[in-house]
mmCIF file of C-alpha atoms in Angstrom:
data_model
loop_
_atom_site.group_PDB
_atom_site.id
_atom_site.type_symbol
_atom_site.label_atom_id
_atom_site.label_comp_id
_atom_site.label_asym_id
_atom_site.label_seq_id
_atom_site.Cartn_x
_atom_site.Cartn_y
_atom_site.Cartn_z
ATOM 1 C CA MET A 1 92.520 201.169 10.315
ATOM 2 C CA PRO A 2 88.765 201.652 11.031
ATOM 3 C CA VAL A 3 87.991 200.503 7.479
ATOM 4 C CA ILE A 4 90.071 197.326 7.945
ATOM 5 C CA LEU A 5 88.317 196.543 11.232
ATOM 6 C CA PHE A 6 84.887 197.239 9.722
ATOM 7 C CA TYR A 7 85.268 194.938 6.708
ATOM 8 C CA PHE A 8 87.655 192.223 7.942
ATOM 9 C CA GLY A 9 87.363 192.231 11.733
ATOM 10 C CA ARG A 10 91.144 191.932 12.025
ATOM 11 C CA LEU A 11 93.894 194.165 13.336
ATOM 12 C CA SER A 12 97.665 193.824 13.288
ATOM 13 C CA VAL A 13 99.481 195.039 16.386
ATOM 14 C CA TYR A 14 102.527 195.688 14.209
ATOM 15 C CA GLU A 15 100.672 197.936 11.763
ATOM 16 C CA PRO A 16 101.991 201.266 13.176
ATOM 17 C CA VAL A 17 105.587 200.018 13.072
ATOM 18 C CA VAL A 18 105.217 198.587 9.573
ATOM 19 C CA ASN A 19 103.649 201.809 8.333
ATOM 20 C CA LEU A 20 106.556 203.822 9.725
ATOM 21 C CA LEU A 21 108.908 201.584 7.760
ATOM 22 C CA ILE A 22 107.060 201.472 4.445
ATOM 23 C CA VAL A 23 105.031 204.680 4.117
ATOM 24 C CA PRO A 24 108.105 206.901 3.524
ATOM 25 C CA VAL A 25 109.029 204.901 0.408
ATOM 26 C CA GLN A 26 105.539 204.691 -1.128
ATOM 27 C CA SER A 27 105.883 208.091 -2.774
ATOM 28 C CA PHE A 28 108.993 206.789 -4.551
ATOM 29 C CA VAL A 29 107.102 203.670 -5.683
ATOM 30 C CA LEU A 30 104.276 205.777 -7.126
ATOM 31 C CA ILE A 31 106.424 208.517 -8.662
ATOM 32 C CA LEU A 32 109.080 206.241 -10.152
ATOM 33 C CA GLY A 33 106.536 203.646 -11.279
ATOM 34 C CA GLY A 34 104.357 206.295 -12.896
ATOM 35 C CA MET A 35 107.322 207.955 -14.605
ATOM 36 C CA ALA A 36 108.578 204.578 -15.827
ATOM 37 C CA THR A 37 105.163 203.717 -17.285
ATOM 38 C CA LEU A 38 104.840 207.029 -19.104
ATOM 39 C CA ILE A 39 108.403 206.964 -20.425
ATOM 40 C CA SER A 40 107.936 203.351 -21.593
ATOM 41 C CA PHE A 41 105.343 204.578 -24.092
ATOM 42 C CA ILE A 42 107.990 206.874 -25.563
ATOM 43 C CA TYR A 43 111.182 204.830 -25.161
ATOM 44 C CA ALA A 44 110.847 201.414 -23.516
ATOM 45 C CA PRO A 45 114.522 200.872 -22.484
ATOM 46 C CA ALA A 46 114.544 204.118 -20.481
ATOM 47 C CA GLY A 47 111.302 203.141 -18.793
ATOM 48 C CA THR A 48 112.762 199.747 -17.915
ATOM 49 C CA LEU A 49 115.676 201.428 -16.143
ATOM 50 C CA LEU A 50 113.311 203.518 -14.038
ATOM 51 C CA TYR A 51 111.379 200.377 -13.127
ATOM 52 C CA GLN A 52 114.575 199.080 -11.491
ATOM 53 C CA ALA A 53 114.486 202.020 -9.107
ATOM 54 C CA ALA A 54 110.793 201.465 -8.331
ATOM 55 C CA TRP A 55 111.509 197.753 -7.807
ATOM 56 C CA LEU A 56 114.036 198.624 -5.107
ATOM 57 C CA PHE A 57 111.439 200.411 -2.953
ATOM 58 C CA LEU A 58 108.722 197.878 -3.775
ATOM 59 C CA THR A 59 110.977 195.030 -2.644
ATOM 60 C CA TRP A 60 111.595 196.835 0.645
ATOM 61 C CA THR A 61 107.821 197.166 1.108
ATOM 62 C CA THR A 62 107.005 193.496 0.481
ATOM 63 C CA MET A 63 109.958 192.335 2.578
ATOM 64 C CA MET A 64 108.820 194.374 5.588
ATOM 65 C CA VAL A 65 105.171 193.314 5.292
ATOM 66 C CA ARG A 66 105.982 189.617 4.942
ATOM 67 C CA SER A 67 108.576 189.663 7.720
ATOM 68 C CA PHE A 68 106.171 191.183 10.252
ATOM 69 C CA ALA A 69 103.331 188.935 9.030
ATOM 70 C CA LYS A 70 105.278 185.906 10.285
ATOM 71 C CA LEU A 71 105.490 187.235 13.867
ATOM 72 C CA PRO A 72 103.062 186.071 16.588
ATOM 73 C CA GLY A 73 99.988 188.257 16.855
ATOM 74 C CA ALA A 74 100.405 189.634 13.349
ATOM 75 C CA SER A 75 96.656 189.320 12.786
ATOM 76 C CA LEU A 76 94.187 189.505 15.689
ATOM 77 C CA GLU A 77 90.424 189.115 15.421
ATOM 78 C CA ILE A 78 88.692 192.186 16.875
ATOM 79 C CA PHE A 79 84.966 192.806 16.489
ATOM 80 C CA LEU A 80 83.664 196.317 17.263
ATOM 81 C CA PRO A 81 80.248 197.886 16.542
ATOM 82 C CA GLY A 82 79.950 199.276 13.038
ATOM 83 C CA TRP A 83 78.737 202.669 14.272
ATOM 84 C CA PHE A 84 81.826 203.018 16.472
ATOM 85 C CA LEU A 85 84.181 202.207 13.597
ATOM 86 C CA MET A 86 82.396 204.687 11.331
ATOM 87 C CA LEU A 87 82.691 207.339 14.038
ATOM 88 C CA CYS A 88 86.433 206.633 14.279
ATOM 89 C CA GLY A 89 86.806 206.896 10.512
ATOM 90 C CA VAL A 90 84.930 210.191 10.263
ATOM 91 C CA SER A 91 86.889 211.559 13.224
ATOM 92 C CA ALA A 92 90.191 210.609 11.592
ATOM 93 C CA ILE A 93 89.206 212.336 8.344
ATOM 94 C CA GLY A 94 88.066 215.433 10.222
ATOM 95 C CA LEU A 95 91.294 215.571 12.204
ATOM 96 C CA ALA A 96 93.318 215.289 8.998
ATOM 97 C CA LEU A 97 91.369 218.164 7.427
ATOM 98 C CA LEU A 98 91.834 220.353 10.510
ATOM 99 C CA THR A 99 95.560 219.609 10.526
ATOM 100 C CA ALA A 100 95.826 220.506 6.846
ATOM 101 C CA THR A 101 93.926 223.821 7.273
ATOM 102 C CA ARG A 102 96.345 226.527 8.343
ATOM 103 C CA PRO A 103 96.168 230.375 8.440
ATOM 104 C CA ARG A 104 97.834 232.490 5.799
ATOM 105 C CA TRP A 105 97.112 229.833 3.217
ATOM 106 C CA TYR A 106 98.191 231.980 0.304
ATOM 107 C CA GLU A 107 101.671 232.602 1.746
ATOM 108 C CA ASN A 108 101.997 228.920 2.448
ATOM 109 C CA LEU A 109 100.965 228.116 -1.126
ATOM 110 C CA LEU A 110 103.649 230.405 -2.529
ATOM 111 C CA LYS A 111 106.200 228.871 -0.196
ATOM 112 C CA GLU A 112 105.194 225.407 -1.381
ATOM 113 C CA ARG A 113 105.608 226.415 -5.031
ATOM 114 C CA ARG A 114 109.132 227.726 -4.354
ATOM 115 C CA GLN A 115 109.996 224.443 -2.663
ATOM 116 C CA GLN A 116 108.735 222.511 -5.697
ATOM 117 C CA LEU A 117 110.934 224.541 -8.018
ATOM 118 C CA ASN A 118 113.946 223.799 -5.833
ATOM 119 C CA LEU A 119 113.016 220.110 -5.811
ATOM 120 C CA ILE A 120 113.827 219.459 -9.470
ATOM 121 C CA PRO A 121 117.652 219.440 -9.259
ATOM 122 C CA LYS A 122 117.488 217.657 -5.896
ATOM 123 C CA PHE A 123 115.316 214.906 -7.375
ATOM 124 C CA VAL A 124 117.400 213.936 -10.415
ATOM 125 C CA LEU A 125 120.505 212.651 -8.616
ATOM 126 C CA PRO A 126 118.588 210.454 -6.114
ATOM 127 C CA VAL A 127 116.629 208.888 -8.995
ATOM 128 C CA ILE A 128 119.822 208.074 -10.884
ATOM 129 C CA GLY A 129 121.313 206.650 -7.695
ATOM 130 C CA ALA A 130 118.219 204.519 -7.060
ATOM 131 C CA VAL A 131 118.351 203.145 -10.620
ATOM 132 C CA ILE A 132 122.007 202.166 -10.250
ATOM 133 C CA LEU A 133 121.451 200.669 -6.791
ATOM 134 C CA GLY A 134 118.444 198.681 -8.033
ATOM 135 C CA LEU A 135 120.454 197.255 -10.925
ATOM 136 C CA ILE A 136 123.333 196.298 -8.621
ATOM 137 C CA ILE A 137 121.084 194.580 -6.074
ATOM 138 C CA GLN A 138 119.246 192.644 -8.784
ATOM 139 C CA ALA A 139 122.558 191.506 -10.237
ATOM 140 C CA LEU A 140 123.638 190.257 -6.810
ATOM 141 C CA VAL A 141 120.497 188.546 -5.508
ATOM 142 C CA ARG A 142 118.526 187.396 -8.554
ATOM 143 C CA GLN A 143 121.144 185.862 -10.831
ATOM 144 C CA PRO A 144 121.788 182.097 -11.145
ATOM 145 C CA ASP A 145 123.952 180.954 -8.238
ATOM 146 C CA GLY A 146 125.282 177.675 -9.658
ATOM 147 C CA GLU A 147 122.777 175.520 -7.741
ATOM 148 C CA LEU A 148 119.538 173.780 -8.660
ATOM 149 C CA HIS A 149 116.405 175.366 -7.184
ATOM 150 C CA VAL A 150 113.183 173.339 -7.029
ATOM 151 C CA VAL A 151 110.323 175.421 -5.628
ATOM 152 C CA TYR A 152 107.067 173.706 -4.652
ATOM 153 C CA LEU A 153 104.619 176.588 -4.867
ATOM 154 C CA ASP A 154 101.884 177.047 -2.285
ATOM 155 C CA MET A 155 98.885 176.973 -4.622
ATOM 156 C CA GLY A 156 96.372 175.338 -2.304
ATOM 157 C CA GLN A 157 95.323 171.829 -3.309
ATOM 158 C CA SER A 158 96.948 172.197 -6.712
ATOM 159 C CA ASN A 159 100.250 171.116 -8.178
ATOM 160 C CA SER A 160 102.751 173.700 -9.351
ATOM 161 C CA THR A 161 106.528 173.541 -9.233
ATOM 162 C CA LEU A 162 109.093 176.065 -10.449
ATOM 163 C CA ILE A 163 112.572 174.807 -11.332
ATOM 164 C CA GLU A 164 115.650 176.933 -12.014
ATOM 165 C CA SER A 165 118.808 175.179 -13.182
ATOM 166 C CA PRO A 166 122.305 176.197 -11.986
ATOM 167 C CA ASP A 167 122.817 178.366 -15.080
ATOM 168 C CA GLY A 168 119.317 179.837 -15.064
ATOM 169 C CA ALA A 169 117.155 177.608 -17.293
ATOM 170 C CA VAL A 170 113.544 177.777 -16.079
ATOM 171 C CA PHE A 171 111.013 174.926 -16.020
ATOM 172 C CA LEU A 172 107.429 175.258 -14.767
ATOM 173 C CA ILE A 173 105.392 172.149 -13.949
ATOM 174 C CA ASP A 174 101.653 172.957 -13.939
ATOM 175 C CA GLY A 175 100.307 176.185 -12.466
ATOM 176 C CA GLY A 176 97.383 175.590 -10.167
ATOM 177 C CA ARG A 177 94.052 177.385 -10.436
ATOM 178 C CA TYR A 178 94.838 180.917 -9.172
ATOM 179 C CA PRO A 179 96.477 183.241 -11.773
ATOM 180 C CA THR A 180 97.267 186.115 -9.386
ATOM 181 C CA ARG A 181 98.787 183.743 -6.853
ATOM 182 C CA LEU A 182 100.944 182.100 -9.514
ATOM 183 C CA LEU A 183 102.133 185.445 -10.898
ATOM 184 C CA THR A 184 103.100 186.532 -7.378
ATOM 185 C CA GLU A 185 105.078 183.333 -6.793
ATOM 186 C CA LEU A 186 106.922 183.651 -10.104
ATOM 187 C CA GLY A 187 107.674 187.292 -9.354
ATOM 188 C CA ASP A 188 109.091 186.296 -5.968
ATOM 189 C CA HIS A 189 111.405 183.607 -7.330
ATOM 190 C CA LEU A 190 112.463 184.860 -10.765
ATOM 191 C CA PRO A 191 114.432 187.997 -11.699
ATOM 192 C CA PRO A 192 112.115 190.966 -12.409
ATOM 193 C CA ASN A 193 113.159 191.171 -16.050
ATOM 194 C CA ASN A 194 112.810 187.437 -16.692
ATOM 195 C CA ARG A 195 109.734 186.894 -18.827
ATOM 196 C CA GLN A 196 110.776 183.560 -20.273
ATOM 197 C CA ILE A 197 110.003 179.967 -19.306
ATOM 198 C CA ASP A 198 112.143 177.488 -21.193
ATOM 199 C CA VAL A 199 109.869 174.456 -20.783
ATOM 200 C CA LEU A 200 106.281 174.320 -19.550
ATOM 201 C CA TRP A 201 105.333 170.818 -18.387
ATOM 202 C CA ILE A 202 101.575 170.126 -18.469
ATOM 203 C CA THR A 203 100.958 166.950 -16.498
ATOM 204 C CA SER A 204 97.154 166.767 -16.808
ATOM 205 C CA ASP A 205 94.070 168.444 -18.218
ATOM 206 C CA GLN A 206 92.459 169.101 -14.836
ATOM 207 C CA PRO A 207 91.454 172.737 -14.120
ATOM 208 C CA GLU A 208 92.865 172.642 -10.581
ATOM 209 C CA ASP A 209 96.338 172.109 -12.056
ATOM 210 C CA ILE A 210 96.319 174.252 -15.212
ATOM 211 C CA SER A 211 93.693 177.039 -14.976
ATOM 212 C CA ALA A 212 96.294 179.679 -14.056
ATOM 213 C CA LEU A 213 98.597 178.802 -16.953
ATOM 214 C CA LEU A 214 96.634 180.780 -19.540
ATOM 215 C CA THR A 215 97.681 184.006 -17.801
ATOM 216 C CA ILE A 216 101.301 182.831 -17.785
ATOM 217 C CA VAL A 217 101.193 182.137 -21.524
ATOM 218 C CA GLU A 218 99.934 185.688 -22.068
ATOM 219 C CA ARG A 219 102.688 187.308 -19.966
ATOM 220 C CA TYR A 220 105.689 185.029 -20.424
ATOM 221 C CA GLU A 221 107.471 183.720 -23.480
ATOM 222 C CA ILE A 222 107.160 179.927 -23.425
ATOM 223 C CA LYS A 223 109.979 178.366 -25.450
ATOM 224 C CA ALA A 224 108.442 174.858 -25.463
ATOM 225 C CA ALA A 225 105.557 172.968 -23.864
ATOM 226 C CA VAL A 226 105.450 169.261 -23.021
ATOM 227 C CA THR A 227 102.216 167.350 -22.416
ATOM 228 C CA SER A 228 100.878 163.807 -22.531
ATOM 229 C CA VAL A 229 97.175 164.647 -22.660
ATOM 230 C CA GLY A 230 95.374 163.190 -25.651
ATOM 231 C CA ASP A 231 91.693 163.682 -26.380
ATOM 232 C CA THR A 232 89.954 165.749 -23.726
ATOM 233 C CA THR A 233 86.795 167.763 -23.243
ATOM 234 C CA GLU A 234 88.293 170.106 -20.634
ATOM 235 C CA ALA A 235 87.805 173.703 -21.821
ATOM 236 C CA ASP A 236 90.736 175.061 -19.785
ATOM 237 C CA TYR A 237 93.152 172.634 -21.416
ATOM 238 C CA TYR A 238 91.785 173.387 -24.887
ATOM 239 C CA ASN A 239 92.153 177.155 -24.335
ATOM 240 C CA LEU A 240 95.690 176.689 -23.016
ATOM 241 C CA ILE A 241 96.804 174.661 -26.035
ATOM 242 C CA GLN A 242 95.137 177.135 -28.374
ATOM 243 C CA ALA A 243 96.986 180.047 -26.734
ATOM 244 C CA LEU A 244 100.303 178.200 -27.043
ATOM 245 C CA GLN A 245 99.627 177.509 -30.716
ATOM 246 C CA GLN A 246 98.754 181.156 -31.364
ATOM 247 C CA ASN A 247 102.124 182.093 -29.856
ATOM 248 C CA LYS A 248 103.784 179.498 -32.115
ATOM 249 C CA THR A 249 105.125 177.622 -29.093
ATOM 250 C CA PRO A 250 106.377 174.110 -29.954
ATOM 251 C CA ILE A 251 104.127 171.545 -28.222
ATOM 252 C CA ILE A 252 105.683 168.142 -27.619
ATOM 253 C CA GLN A 253 103.471 165.093 -27.060
ATOM 254 C CA ALA A 254 105.653 163.119 -24.677
ATOM 255 C CA GLU A 255 105.764 159.417 -23.928
ATOM 256 C CA ALA A 256 107.755 157.433 -21.399
ATOM 257 C CA GLY A 257 111.467 157.801 -22.095
ATOM 258 C CA TYR A 258 111.322 161.344 -23.487
ATOM 259 C CA GLN A 259 114.174 163.371 -22.030
ATOM 260 C CA ILE A 260 115.423 166.962 -21.886
ATOM 261 C CA GLU A 261 118.891 167.842 -20.601
ATOM 262 C CA THR A 262 120.187 171.353 -19.975
ATOM 263 C CA GLY A 263 123.750 172.421 -20.641
ATOM 264 C CA ASP A 264 124.485 172.550 -16.907
ATOM 265 C CA GLY A 265 123.653 168.897 -16.258
ATOM 266 C CA VAL A 266 119.987 168.964 -15.211
ATOM 267 C CA GLN A 267 118.138 166.023 -16.748
ATOM 268 C CA MET A 268 114.338 165.729 -16.896
ATOM 269 C CA THR A 269 112.940 162.335 -17.905
ATOM 270 C CA VAL A 270 109.336 161.341 -18.584
ATOM 271 C CA VAL A 271 108.706 158.187 -16.537
ATOM 272 C CA ALA A 272 105.032 157.921 -17.521
ATOM 273 C CA PRO A 273 102.578 157.841 -19.264
ATOM 274 C CA HIS A 274 102.574 154.160 -20.017
ATOM 275 C CA GLU A 275 99.684 152.361 -21.629
ATOM 276 C CA ASP A 276 98.138 151.769 -18.187
ATOM 277 C CA ALA A 277 99.445 154.818 -16.311
ATOM 278 C CA ASN A 278 98.207 158.036 -17.874
ATOM 279 C CA SER A 279 99.535 160.700 -15.508
ATOM 280 C CA LEU A 280 102.638 162.539 -16.662
ATOM 281 C CA VAL A 281 105.291 161.504 -14.128
ATOM 282 C CA LEU A 282 108.634 163.310 -14.291
ATOM 283 C CA ARG A 283 112.038 162.467 -12.885
ATOM 284 C CA LEU A 284 114.582 165.269 -12.476
ATOM 285 C CA GLN A 285 118.221 164.453 -11.785
ATOM 286 C CA TYR A 286 121.126 166.757 -11.033
ATOM 287 C CA GLY A 287 124.256 164.979 -9.903
ATOM 288 C CA GLU A 288 123.254 162.683 -7.052
ATOM 289 C CA SER A 289 120.013 164.559 -6.352
ATOM 290 C CA VAL A 290 116.828 163.041 -7.785
ATOM 291 C CA PHE A 291 113.315 164.539 -7.668
ATOM 292 C CA LEU A 292 110.105 162.712 -8.605
ATOM 293 C CA PHE A 293 107.009 164.688 -9.692
ATOM 294 C CA THR A 294 103.889 162.539 -9.683
ATOM 295 C CA ASN A 295 100.737 164.667 -9.910
ATOM 296 C CA SER A 296 97.671 162.431 -9.416
ATOM 297 C CA LEU A 297 98.920 158.850 -9.434
ATOM 298 C CA ASP A 298 96.630 156.364 -7.707
ATOM 299 C CA GLU A 299 97.700 153.003 -6.268
ATOM 300 C CA ASP A 300 97.002 151.097 -9.503
ATOM 301 C CA GLU A 301 99.157 153.495 -11.525
ATOM 302 C CA GLU A 302 101.862 153.312 -8.866
ATOM 303 C CA GLN A 303 101.901 149.553 -9.296
ATOM 304 C CA VAL A 304 102.297 149.934 -13.069
ATOM 305 C CA LEU A 305 105.377 152.092 -12.543
ATOM 306 C CA LEU A 306 106.802 149.682 -9.973
ATOM 307 C CA THR A 307 106.439 146.899 -12.531
ATOM 308 C CA ASP A 308 107.670 148.718 -15.647
ATOM 309 C CA SER A 309 109.995 151.461 -14.378
ATOM 310 C CA ARG A 310 111.079 150.515 -10.876
ATOM 311 C CA HIS A 311 114.653 151.636 -11.543
ATOM 312 C CA LEU A 312 113.421 155.174 -12.323
ATOM 313 C CA VAL A 313 111.169 155.856 -9.339
ATOM 314 C CA GLN A 314 113.820 155.971 -6.601
ATOM 315 C CA ALA A 315 114.266 159.591 -5.551
ATOM 316 C CA ASN A 316 115.690 161.792 -2.818
ATOM 317 C CA VAL A 317 112.671 164.110 -2.960
ATOM 318 C CA LEU A 318 109.124 162.910 -3.664
ATOM 319 C CA GLN A 319 106.122 165.036 -4.512
ATOM 320 C CA ALA A 320 103.443 162.963 -2.756
ATOM 321 C CA PRO A 321 101.055 161.602 -5.417
ATOM 322 C CA ASP A 322 97.510 162.976 -5.399
ATOM 323 C CA HIS A 323 98.195 165.273 -2.421
ATOM 324 C CA ALA A 324 98.624 162.190 -0.175
ATOM 325 C CA ALA A 325 94.987 161.160 -0.677
ATOM 326 C CA PRO A 326 93.814 157.808 0.785
ATOM 327 C CA ASP A 327 93.952 155.914 -2.547
ATOM 328 C CA SER A 328 97.607 156.790 -3.222
ATOM 329 C CA ASN A 329 101.104 156.342 -1.806
ATOM 330 C CA SER A 330 100.900 152.635 -1.071
ATOM 331 C CA ALA A 331 103.424 151.139 1.323
ATOM 332 C CA ALA A 332 105.122 149.348 -1.589
ATOM 333 C CA TRP A 333 105.392 152.628 -3.499
ATOM 334 C CA VAL A 334 106.896 154.570 -0.592
ATOM 335 C CA GLU A 335 109.377 151.761 0.056
ATOM 336 C CA ALA A 336 110.430 151.630 -3.610
ATOM 337 C CA VAL A 337 110.863 155.402 -3.976
ATOM 338 C CA ASN A 338 112.579 155.566 -0.565
ATOM 339 C CA PRO A 339 112.645 159.381 -0.389
ATOM 340 C CA GLN A 340 114.569 161.386 2.178
ATOM 341 C CA VAL A 341 112.139 164.286 1.733
ATOM 342 C CA VAL A 342 108.402 164.225 0.960
ATOM 343 C CA VAL A 343 106.515 167.339 -0.157
ATOM 344 C CA VAL A 344 102.723 167.415 0.200
ATOM 345 C CA GLN A 345 100.902 170.210 -1.649
ATOM 346 C CA TYR A 346 97.659 170.358 0.298
ATOM 347 C CA ASP A 347 94.849 172.685 1.348
ATOM 348 C CA PRO A 348 92.779 171.631 4.393
ATOM 349 C CA GLY A 349 89.924 173.814 3.126
ATOM 350 C CA SER A 350 89.589 171.805 -0.084
ATOM 351 C CA ARG A 351 86.701 169.420 -0.663
ATOM 352 C CA ASP A 352 89.104 166.918 -2.203
ATOM 353 C CA PRO A 353 90.837 164.503 0.166
ATOM 354 C CA GLY A 354 94.504 164.918 1.005
ATOM 355 C CA ALA A 355 97.136 164.516 3.714
ATOM 356 C CA ASP A 356 95.356 161.342 4.824
ATOM 357 C CA SER A 357 96.494 160.236 8.284
ATOM 358 C CA GLY A 358 97.152 156.683 7.126
ATOM 359 C CA VAL A 359 99.227 157.881 4.192
ATOM 360 C CA MET A 360 101.124 160.410 6.305
ATOM 361 C CA ALA A 361 101.998 157.603 8.734
ATOM 362 C CA ARG A 362 103.898 155.878 5.912
ATOM 363 C CA PHE A 363 106.126 158.963 5.710
ATOM 364 C CA SER A 364 106.763 159.005 9.468
ATOM 365 C CA ASN A 365 110.479 158.235 9.280
ATOM 366 C CA ARG A 366 111.146 160.815 6.552
ATOM 367 C CA SER A 367 111.325 164.611 6.425
ATOM 368 C CA VAL A 368 107.832 165.777 5.456
ATOM 369 C CA TYR A 369 106.974 169.320 4.347
ATOM 370 C CA ARG A 370 103.418 170.516 3.707
ATOM 371 C CA THR A 371 102.448 173.681 1.878
ATOM 372 C CA ASP A 372 99.446 174.189 4.184
ATOM 373 C CA ARG A 373 101.837 174.446 7.148
ATOM 374 C CA ASN A 374 105.158 175.489 5.638
ATOM 375 C CA GLY A 375 103.991 177.647 2.713
ATOM 376 C CA THR A 376 106.091 177.554 -0.446
ATOM 377 C CA ILE A 377 108.921 175.050 -0.066
ATOM 378 C CA GLU A 378 112.253 175.470 -1.848
ATOM 379 C CA VAL A 379 114.763 172.642 -2.200
ATOM 380 C CA VAL A 380 118.259 173.704 -3.262
ATOM 381 C CA SER A 381 120.887 171.223 -4.435
ATOM 382 C CA ASP A 382 124.518 171.468 -5.453
ATOM 383 C CA GLY A 383 124.273 167.980 -6.944
ATOM 384 C CA LYS A 384 125.065 166.263 -3.653
ATOM 385 C CA ARG A 385 123.541 168.004 -0.652
ATOM 386 C CA LEU A 386 119.990 169.254 -0.190
ATOM 387 C CA LYS A 387 118.994 172.473 1.572
ATOM 388 C CA ILE A 388 115.351 173.105 2.469
ATOM 389 C CA TYR A 389 113.829 176.569 2.841
ATOM 390 C CA LYS A 390 110.292 177.080 4.164
ATOM 391 C CA GLU A 391 108.149 180.146 3.737
ATOM 392 C CA GLU A 392 106.014 179.198 6.794
ATOM 393 C CA ASN A 393 102.303 179.992 6.821
#
């Protein structure tokens, strides 16, 4: 605690309670995770089973931390003199050493060794039980549930959307600029053992949308990639394509009209690029639910789509073009799309414009969700009805 106050100037009033809930399971995370890693070098399937047990305790840890982080007063700014915090830290260490130092240390050491010998048979059954329980819980909570899940990831002022079809096909549209953040989001929304993305959609060559994807290509199996980018000098895009080629991933150069349909009825259609609208615009349809993914359309490109593909832009859910910047989302565009729900992926700390007040006013009679306020936003559809889940920042 003194170290946290010294470096960050913040303190959580819930920290003692959270520690009581998570500290007891950390030994299981470390022991099971370490055993799983070592055994994986010898026999990978056995190591994978042990990881399921470690995952169980790790999930409990993250669930507790995130749940308490949402409560009022979860993080308070407290500034104390550095010398006082150092004194507290040294005092805490000294107290711990005094508590650990006991008389008759040799007898205690022998007693501890006897306890360790008795621990071996007591440890095996709980580990087996944890493995089985972890497998059961994963089977219940992380398997496809027969509904479409469209997850607008909170990646700052970057576009990234994860899509899981009713039967479990996985699409990823862009990835933002932060690899660790993207890996965390994918880990939160995909089963732990899922290391496959069926289609990676690359809508532009801009670093803010694709920089994190190189890490994903290294850690996930990409079955196919779709892009519309032609000649470019962007190094991040070049490195991404090169990595995909090294992995022998099919790369499809898409034009308007290109379409992919999954066996469970999810249909993804490329609405643009046209000759005069270069951004890769995607339309996803499942039953009566339609989603429009627009990346960085400006007003001129919007007008091109309204002229050439007006019948394809109507959607229930709209990803606001260009983060709702001032030169996008014209009144004619919003009226033509006529969305029930608008998602704005925005970061108020970004130098780039977004969530412009004039643009947001055009969405005033619609349900608007913003990643800077609502965190990651998940839209679930059964083909007719929409359910919205917010992470809340």
